[in-house]
CSV table of C-alpha atoms and ligand atoms in Angstrom, one decimal:
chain,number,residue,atom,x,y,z
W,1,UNK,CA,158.8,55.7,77.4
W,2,UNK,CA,159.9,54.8,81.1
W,3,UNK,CA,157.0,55.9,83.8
W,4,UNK,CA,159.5,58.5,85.4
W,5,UNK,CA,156.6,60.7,86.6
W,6,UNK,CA,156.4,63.9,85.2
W,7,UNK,CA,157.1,64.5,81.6
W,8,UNK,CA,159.7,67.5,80.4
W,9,UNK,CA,160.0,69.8,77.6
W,10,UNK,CA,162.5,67.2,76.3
W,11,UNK,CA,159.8,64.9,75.8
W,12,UNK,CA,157.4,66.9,74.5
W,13,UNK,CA,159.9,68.3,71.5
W,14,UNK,CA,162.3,65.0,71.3
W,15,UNK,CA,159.1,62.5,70.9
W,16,UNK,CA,155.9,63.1,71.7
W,17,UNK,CA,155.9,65.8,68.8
W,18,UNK,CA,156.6,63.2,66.7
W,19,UNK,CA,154.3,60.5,68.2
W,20,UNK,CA,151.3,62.7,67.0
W,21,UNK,CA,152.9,63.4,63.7
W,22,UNK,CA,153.0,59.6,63.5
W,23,UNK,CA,149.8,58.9,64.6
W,24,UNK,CA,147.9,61.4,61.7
W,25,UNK,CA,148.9,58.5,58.9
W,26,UNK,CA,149.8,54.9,60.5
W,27,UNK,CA,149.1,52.5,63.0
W,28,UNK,CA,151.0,53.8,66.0
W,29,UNK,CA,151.4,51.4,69.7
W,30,UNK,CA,152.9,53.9,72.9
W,31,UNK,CA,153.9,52.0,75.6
W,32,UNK,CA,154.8,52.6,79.4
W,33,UNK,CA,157.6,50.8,79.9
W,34,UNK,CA,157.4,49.9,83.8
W,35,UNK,CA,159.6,46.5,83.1
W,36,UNK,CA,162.2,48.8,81.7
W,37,UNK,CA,162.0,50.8,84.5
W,38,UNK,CA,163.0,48.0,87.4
W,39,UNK,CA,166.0,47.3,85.1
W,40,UNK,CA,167.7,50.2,86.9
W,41,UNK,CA,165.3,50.6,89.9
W,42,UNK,CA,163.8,47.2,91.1
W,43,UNK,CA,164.3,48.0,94.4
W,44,UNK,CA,162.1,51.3,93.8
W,45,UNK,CA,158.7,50.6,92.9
W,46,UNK,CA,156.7,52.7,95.4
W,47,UNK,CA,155.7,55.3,93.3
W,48,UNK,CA,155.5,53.1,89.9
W,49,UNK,CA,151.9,53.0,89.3
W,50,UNK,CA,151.8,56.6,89.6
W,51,UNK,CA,154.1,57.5,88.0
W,52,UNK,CA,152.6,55.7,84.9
W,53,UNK,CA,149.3,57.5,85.3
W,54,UNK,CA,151.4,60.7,85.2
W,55,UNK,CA,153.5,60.0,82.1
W,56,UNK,CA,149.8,59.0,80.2
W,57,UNK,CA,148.1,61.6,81.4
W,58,UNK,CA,151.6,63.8,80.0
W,59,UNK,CA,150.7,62.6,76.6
W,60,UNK,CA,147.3,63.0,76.6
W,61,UNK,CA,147.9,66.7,77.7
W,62,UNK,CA,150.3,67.0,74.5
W,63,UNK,CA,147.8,65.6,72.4
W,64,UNK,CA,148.4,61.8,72.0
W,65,UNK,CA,144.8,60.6,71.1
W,66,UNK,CA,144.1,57.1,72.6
W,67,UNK,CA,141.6,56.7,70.0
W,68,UNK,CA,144.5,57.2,67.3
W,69,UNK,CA,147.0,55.5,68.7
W,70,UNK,CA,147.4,52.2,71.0
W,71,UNK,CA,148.4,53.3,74.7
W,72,UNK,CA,149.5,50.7,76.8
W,73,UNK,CA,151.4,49.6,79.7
W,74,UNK,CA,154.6,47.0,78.6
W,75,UNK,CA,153.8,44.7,81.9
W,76,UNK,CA,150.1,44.2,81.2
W,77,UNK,CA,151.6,42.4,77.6
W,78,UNK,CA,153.0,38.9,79.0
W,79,UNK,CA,154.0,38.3,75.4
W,80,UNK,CA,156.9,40.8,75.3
W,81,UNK,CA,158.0,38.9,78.4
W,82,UNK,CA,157.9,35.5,76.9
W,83,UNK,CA,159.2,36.6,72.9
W,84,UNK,CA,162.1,38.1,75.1
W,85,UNK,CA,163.0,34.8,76.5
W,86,UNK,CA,162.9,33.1,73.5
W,87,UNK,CA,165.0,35.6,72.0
W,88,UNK,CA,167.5,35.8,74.7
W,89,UNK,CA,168.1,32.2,73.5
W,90,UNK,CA,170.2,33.6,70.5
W,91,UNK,CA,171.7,36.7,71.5
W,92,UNK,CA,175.4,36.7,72.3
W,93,UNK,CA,176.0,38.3,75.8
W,94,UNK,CA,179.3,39.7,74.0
W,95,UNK,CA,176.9,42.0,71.5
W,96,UNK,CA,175.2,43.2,74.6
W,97,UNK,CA,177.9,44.2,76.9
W,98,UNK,CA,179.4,46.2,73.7
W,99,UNK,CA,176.4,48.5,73.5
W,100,UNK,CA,177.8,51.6,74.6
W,101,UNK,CA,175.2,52.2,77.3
W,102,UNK,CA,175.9,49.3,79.1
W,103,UNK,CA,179.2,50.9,80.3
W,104,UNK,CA,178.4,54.4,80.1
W,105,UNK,CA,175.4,53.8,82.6
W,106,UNK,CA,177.6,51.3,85.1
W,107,UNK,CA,180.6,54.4,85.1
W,108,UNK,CA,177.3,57.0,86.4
W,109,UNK,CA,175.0,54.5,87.8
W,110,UNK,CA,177.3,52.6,89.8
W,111,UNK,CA,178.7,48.5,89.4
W,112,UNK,CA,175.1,47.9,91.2
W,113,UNK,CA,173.4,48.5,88.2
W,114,UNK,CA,175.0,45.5,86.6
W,115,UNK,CA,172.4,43.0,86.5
W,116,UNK,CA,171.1,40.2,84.4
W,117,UNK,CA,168.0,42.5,83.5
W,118,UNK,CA,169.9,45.5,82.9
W,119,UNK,CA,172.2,43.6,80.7
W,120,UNK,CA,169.3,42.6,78.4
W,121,UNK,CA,168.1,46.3,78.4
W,122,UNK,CA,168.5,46.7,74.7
W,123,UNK,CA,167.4,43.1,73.8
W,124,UNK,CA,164.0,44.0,75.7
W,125,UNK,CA,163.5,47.7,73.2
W,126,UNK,CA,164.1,45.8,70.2
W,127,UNK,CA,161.0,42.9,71.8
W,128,UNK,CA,159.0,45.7,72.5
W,129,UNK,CA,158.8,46.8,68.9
W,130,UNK,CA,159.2,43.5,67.1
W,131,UNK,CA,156.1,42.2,69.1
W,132,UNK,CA,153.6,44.7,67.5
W,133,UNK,CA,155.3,44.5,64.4
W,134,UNK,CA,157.0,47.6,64.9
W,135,UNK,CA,158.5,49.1,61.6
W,136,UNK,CA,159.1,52.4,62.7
W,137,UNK,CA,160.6,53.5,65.8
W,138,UNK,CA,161.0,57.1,67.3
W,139,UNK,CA,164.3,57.1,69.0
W,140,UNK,CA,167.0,59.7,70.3
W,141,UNK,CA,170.6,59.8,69.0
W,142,UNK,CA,171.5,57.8,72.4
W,143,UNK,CA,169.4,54.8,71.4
W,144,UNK,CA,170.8,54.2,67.6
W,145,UNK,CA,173.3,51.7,69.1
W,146,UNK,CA,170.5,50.0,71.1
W,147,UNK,CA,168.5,49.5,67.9
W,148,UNK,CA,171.3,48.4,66.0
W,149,UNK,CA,171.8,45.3,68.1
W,150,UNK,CA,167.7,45.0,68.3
W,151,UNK,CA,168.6,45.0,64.1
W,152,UNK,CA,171.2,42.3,64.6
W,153,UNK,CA,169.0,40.2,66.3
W,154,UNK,CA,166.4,40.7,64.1
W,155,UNK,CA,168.3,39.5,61.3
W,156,UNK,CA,169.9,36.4,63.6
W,157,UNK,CA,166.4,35.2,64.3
W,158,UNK,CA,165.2,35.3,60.3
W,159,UNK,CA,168.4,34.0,58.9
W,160,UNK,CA,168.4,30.8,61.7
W,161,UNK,CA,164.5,30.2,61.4
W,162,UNK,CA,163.0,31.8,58.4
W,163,UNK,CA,161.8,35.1,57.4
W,164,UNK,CA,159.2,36.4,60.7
W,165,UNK,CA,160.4,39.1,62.3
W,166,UNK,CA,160.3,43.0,60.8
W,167,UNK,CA,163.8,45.1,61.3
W,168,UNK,CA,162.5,48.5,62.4
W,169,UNK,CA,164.3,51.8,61.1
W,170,UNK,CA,165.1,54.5,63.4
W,171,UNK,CA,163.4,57.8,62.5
W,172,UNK,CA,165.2,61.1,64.7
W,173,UNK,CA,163.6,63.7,66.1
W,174,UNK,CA,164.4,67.0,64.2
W,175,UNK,CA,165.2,68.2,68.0
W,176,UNK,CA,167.0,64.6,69.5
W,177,UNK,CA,169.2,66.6,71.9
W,178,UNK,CA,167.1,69.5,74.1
W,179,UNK,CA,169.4,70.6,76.6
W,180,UNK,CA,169.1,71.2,80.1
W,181,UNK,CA,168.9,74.0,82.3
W,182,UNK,CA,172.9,73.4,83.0
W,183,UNK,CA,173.5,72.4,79.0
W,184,UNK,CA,173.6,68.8,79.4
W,185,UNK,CA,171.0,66.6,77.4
W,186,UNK,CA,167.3,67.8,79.5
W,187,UNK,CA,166.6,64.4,81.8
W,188,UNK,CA,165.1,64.3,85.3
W,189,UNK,CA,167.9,62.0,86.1
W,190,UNK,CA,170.4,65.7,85.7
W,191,UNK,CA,167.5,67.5,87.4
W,192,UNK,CA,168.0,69.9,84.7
W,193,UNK,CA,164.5,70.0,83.1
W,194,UNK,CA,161.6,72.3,82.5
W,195,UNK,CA,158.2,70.1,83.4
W,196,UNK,CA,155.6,70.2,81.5
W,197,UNK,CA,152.9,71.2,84.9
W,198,UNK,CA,155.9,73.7,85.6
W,199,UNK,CA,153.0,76.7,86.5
W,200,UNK,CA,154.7,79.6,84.9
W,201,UNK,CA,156.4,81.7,87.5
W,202,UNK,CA,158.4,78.5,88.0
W,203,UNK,CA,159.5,78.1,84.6
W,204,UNK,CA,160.4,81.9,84.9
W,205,UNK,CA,162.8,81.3,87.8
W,206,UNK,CA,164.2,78.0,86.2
W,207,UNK,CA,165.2,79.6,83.1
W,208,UNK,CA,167.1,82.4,85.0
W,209,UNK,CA,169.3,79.6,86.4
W,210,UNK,CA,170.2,78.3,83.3
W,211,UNK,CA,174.0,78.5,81.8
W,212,UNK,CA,174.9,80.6,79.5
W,213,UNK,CA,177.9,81.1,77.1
W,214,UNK,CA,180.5,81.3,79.5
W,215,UNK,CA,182.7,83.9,77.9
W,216,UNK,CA,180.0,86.2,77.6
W,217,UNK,CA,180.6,87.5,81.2
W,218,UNK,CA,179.3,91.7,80.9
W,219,UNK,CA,176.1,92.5,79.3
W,220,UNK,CA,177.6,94.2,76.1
W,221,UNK,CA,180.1,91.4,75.4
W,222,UNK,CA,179.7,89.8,72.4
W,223,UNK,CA,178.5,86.2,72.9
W,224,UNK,CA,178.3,83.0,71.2
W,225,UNK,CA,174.7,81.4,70.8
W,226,UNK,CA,175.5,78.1,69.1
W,227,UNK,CA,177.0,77.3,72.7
W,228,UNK,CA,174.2,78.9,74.8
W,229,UNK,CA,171.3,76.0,76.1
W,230,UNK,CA,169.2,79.6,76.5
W,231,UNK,CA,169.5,79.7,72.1
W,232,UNK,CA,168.5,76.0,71.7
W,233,UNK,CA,165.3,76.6,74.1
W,234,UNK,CA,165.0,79.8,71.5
W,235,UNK,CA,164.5,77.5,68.6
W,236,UNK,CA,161.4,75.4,69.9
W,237,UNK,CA,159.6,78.5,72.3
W,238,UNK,CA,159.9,80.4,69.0
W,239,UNK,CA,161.8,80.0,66.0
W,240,UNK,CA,160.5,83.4,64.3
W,241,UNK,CA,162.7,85.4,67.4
W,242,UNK,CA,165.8,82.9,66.7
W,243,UNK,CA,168.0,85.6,64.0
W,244,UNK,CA,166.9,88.4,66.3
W,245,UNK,CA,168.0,87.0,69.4
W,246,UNK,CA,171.6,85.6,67.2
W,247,UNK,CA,172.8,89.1,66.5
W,248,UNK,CA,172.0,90.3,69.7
W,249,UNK,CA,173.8,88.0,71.1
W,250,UNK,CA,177.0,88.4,68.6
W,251,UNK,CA,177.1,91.8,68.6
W,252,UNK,CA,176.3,92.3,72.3
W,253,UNK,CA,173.6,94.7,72.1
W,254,UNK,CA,171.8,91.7,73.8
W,255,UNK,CA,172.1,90.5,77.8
W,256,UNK,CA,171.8,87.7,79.0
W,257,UNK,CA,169.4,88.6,81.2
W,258,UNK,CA,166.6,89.9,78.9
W,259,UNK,CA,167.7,86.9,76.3
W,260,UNK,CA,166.6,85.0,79.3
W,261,UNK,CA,163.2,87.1,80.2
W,262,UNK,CA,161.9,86.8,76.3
W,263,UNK,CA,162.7,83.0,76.7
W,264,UNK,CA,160.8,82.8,80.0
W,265,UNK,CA,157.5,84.4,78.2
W,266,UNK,CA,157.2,82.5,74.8
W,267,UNK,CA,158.5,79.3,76.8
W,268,UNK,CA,155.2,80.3,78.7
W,269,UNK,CA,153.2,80.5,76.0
W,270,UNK,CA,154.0,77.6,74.1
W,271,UNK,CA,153.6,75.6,77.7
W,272,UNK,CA,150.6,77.2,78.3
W,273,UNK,CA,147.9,75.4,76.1
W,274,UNK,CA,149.6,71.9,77.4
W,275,UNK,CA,149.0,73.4,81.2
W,276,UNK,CA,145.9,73.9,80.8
W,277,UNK,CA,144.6,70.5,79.0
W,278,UNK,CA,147.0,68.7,82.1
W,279,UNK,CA,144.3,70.4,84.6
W,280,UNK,CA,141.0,69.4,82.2
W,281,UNK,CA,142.6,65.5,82.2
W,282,UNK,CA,142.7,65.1,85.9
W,283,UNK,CA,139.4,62.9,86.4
W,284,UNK,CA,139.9,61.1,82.8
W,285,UNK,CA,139.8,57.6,83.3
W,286,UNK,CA,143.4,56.7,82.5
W,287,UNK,CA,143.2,53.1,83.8
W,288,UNK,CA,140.3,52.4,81.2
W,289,UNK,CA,142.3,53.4,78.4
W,290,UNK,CA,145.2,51.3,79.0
W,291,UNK,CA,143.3,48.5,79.4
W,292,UNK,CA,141.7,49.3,76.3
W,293,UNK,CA,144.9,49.9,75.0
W,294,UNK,CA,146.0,46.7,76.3
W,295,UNK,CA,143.7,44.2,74.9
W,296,UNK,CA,144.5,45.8,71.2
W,297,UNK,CA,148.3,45.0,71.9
W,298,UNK,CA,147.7,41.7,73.5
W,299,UNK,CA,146.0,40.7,70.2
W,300,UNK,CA,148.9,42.0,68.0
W,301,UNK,CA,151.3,40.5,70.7
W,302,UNK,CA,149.7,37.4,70.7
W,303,UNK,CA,149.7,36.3,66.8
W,304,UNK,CA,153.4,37.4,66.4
W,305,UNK,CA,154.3,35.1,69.8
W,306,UNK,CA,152.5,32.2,67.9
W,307,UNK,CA,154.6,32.4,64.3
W,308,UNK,CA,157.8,32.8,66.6
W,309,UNK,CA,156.6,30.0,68.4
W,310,UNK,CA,155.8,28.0,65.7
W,311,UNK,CA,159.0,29.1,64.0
W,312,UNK,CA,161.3,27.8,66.7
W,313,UNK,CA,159.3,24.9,67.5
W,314,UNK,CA,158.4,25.7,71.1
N,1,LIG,S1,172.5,86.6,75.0
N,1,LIG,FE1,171.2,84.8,75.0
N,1,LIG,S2,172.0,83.5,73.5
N,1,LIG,FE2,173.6,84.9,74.0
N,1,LIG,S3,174.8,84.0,75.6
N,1,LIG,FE3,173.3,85.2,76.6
N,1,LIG,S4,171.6,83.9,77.0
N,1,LIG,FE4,172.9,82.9,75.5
């Protein structure tokens, strides 16, 4: 995950739900990406380090257990910087610049965002999980393509050198897509999302800004939930309220506006316990367990670096 500061209810339901369910049966690594972060925002590194304490101190508040799981920051693992050079050896620039990221990102980011680094964006996910050994990987429907190539690669490297590296699978959130406050996919970059430390009165007023289905314009029109972001939120606050709120909405007995209130309080609720546990974790020592979590992945790191190494004859 990127250290983009505060974490969102798109986190919480797209992966970190998962992470935990992961965690209860395997061997599970977690890592800040910062170096992934300076692909798209070198010049911006002011508020890096803080922002990495608050994404770890995010998943510690949703229940990621650094005594279940390996929690570490990418940068403070040379090894994924050295595995991607050596990989970067074999990788067509071609397979990289068809990812369809790569252009989707330049057409919102800008031509600026065109760089060497950014380029090698994918390349870098797919280090990131081979170096631990990474069979399983957590992703969003966004990032299939990216792990696709990191497949592709995978396979290159086995096929040209001998059998080494693992090809991860892809396992999708049951909720990849939350939406926004205006319907688009929930990301701080839209500034569409609901934050985790959102106190509640300000998750109140955020969900009465949110769109709704635009042809239900009067309170007693009948409306159409499987458009409505306000039904999706419905589904994770509290699926047992999801037929009620449906025919409400079909038949118009329901408005928008109390659709909206009974969102705001189980939203709340569900929130709440998170909230509280963000407030206990502020004096945990978050730079201890990464660098607890840091010497476990350097050792993993470390021993696949040395049978690439030795595969390649470097
Ligand atoms: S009643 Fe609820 S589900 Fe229906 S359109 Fe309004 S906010 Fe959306």
């Amino acid at each position: 995950m990127r250290p983009t500061g505060r974490l969102h209810l798109g986190h919480l339901v797209g992966a970190l739900s998962q992470w935990i369910a992961f965690a209860r049966d395997n061997e599970t690594f977690y890592e800040v990406a910062d170096l992934h972060a300076l692909t798209t925002s070198y010049e911006r590194t002011t508020d890096l380090a803080a922002n990495v304490r608050e994404v770890v101190l995010g998943w510690l508040a949703t229940g990621v257990d650094p005594t279940r799981s390996t929690l570490y920051v990418q940068s403070h693992v040379p090894q994924i910087s050295e595995l991607h050079l050596l990989l970067s050896m074999l990788v067509p620039v071609a397979w990289l610049q068809r990812v369809p990221t790569f252009k989707d990102q330049i057409n919102a980011l800008g031509p600026e965002i065109a760089t060497y680094g950014f380029l090698g964006y994918p390349l870098l996910q797919l280090v990131d999980v081979a170096v631990m050994r990474g069979d399983t990987v957590p992703v969003g429907k966004d990032q299939l393509s990216h792990l696709e190539l990191g497949r592709e690669v995978v396979r290159r490297f086995n096929n040209t050198y001998g059998r080494v590296l693992i090809e991860p699978q892809a396992t999708l959130s049951q909720f990849p897509d939350v939406p926004g406050l205006d319907g688009r996919k929930m990301s701080k970059s839209y500034g569409n999302t609901i934050d985790l430390a959102d106190d509640a009165a300000t998750t109140t007023k955020k969900v009465r800004t949110m769109v709704t289905d635009p042809l239900k314009i009067r309170r007693h029109d009948p409306g159409r939930p499987e458009v409505c972001p306000v039904y999706a939120l419905h589904h994770i606050a509290d699926p047992a309220l999801v037929p009620m709120v449906a025919e409400g909405c079909r038949s118009g007995a329901l408005g928008c506006v109390d659709c909206k209130g009974q969102l705001a309080e189980r939203l709340n609720a569900y929130l709440q316990p998170v909230r509280e546990r963000r407030t206990e974790l502020e004096a945990i020592d978050v730079d201890g367990i990464l660098a607890d979590g840091a010497q476990r992945a350097r050792e993993v790191a470390s021993a696949t670096l040395a049978d690439v190494k030795r595969a390649m004859r470097v």
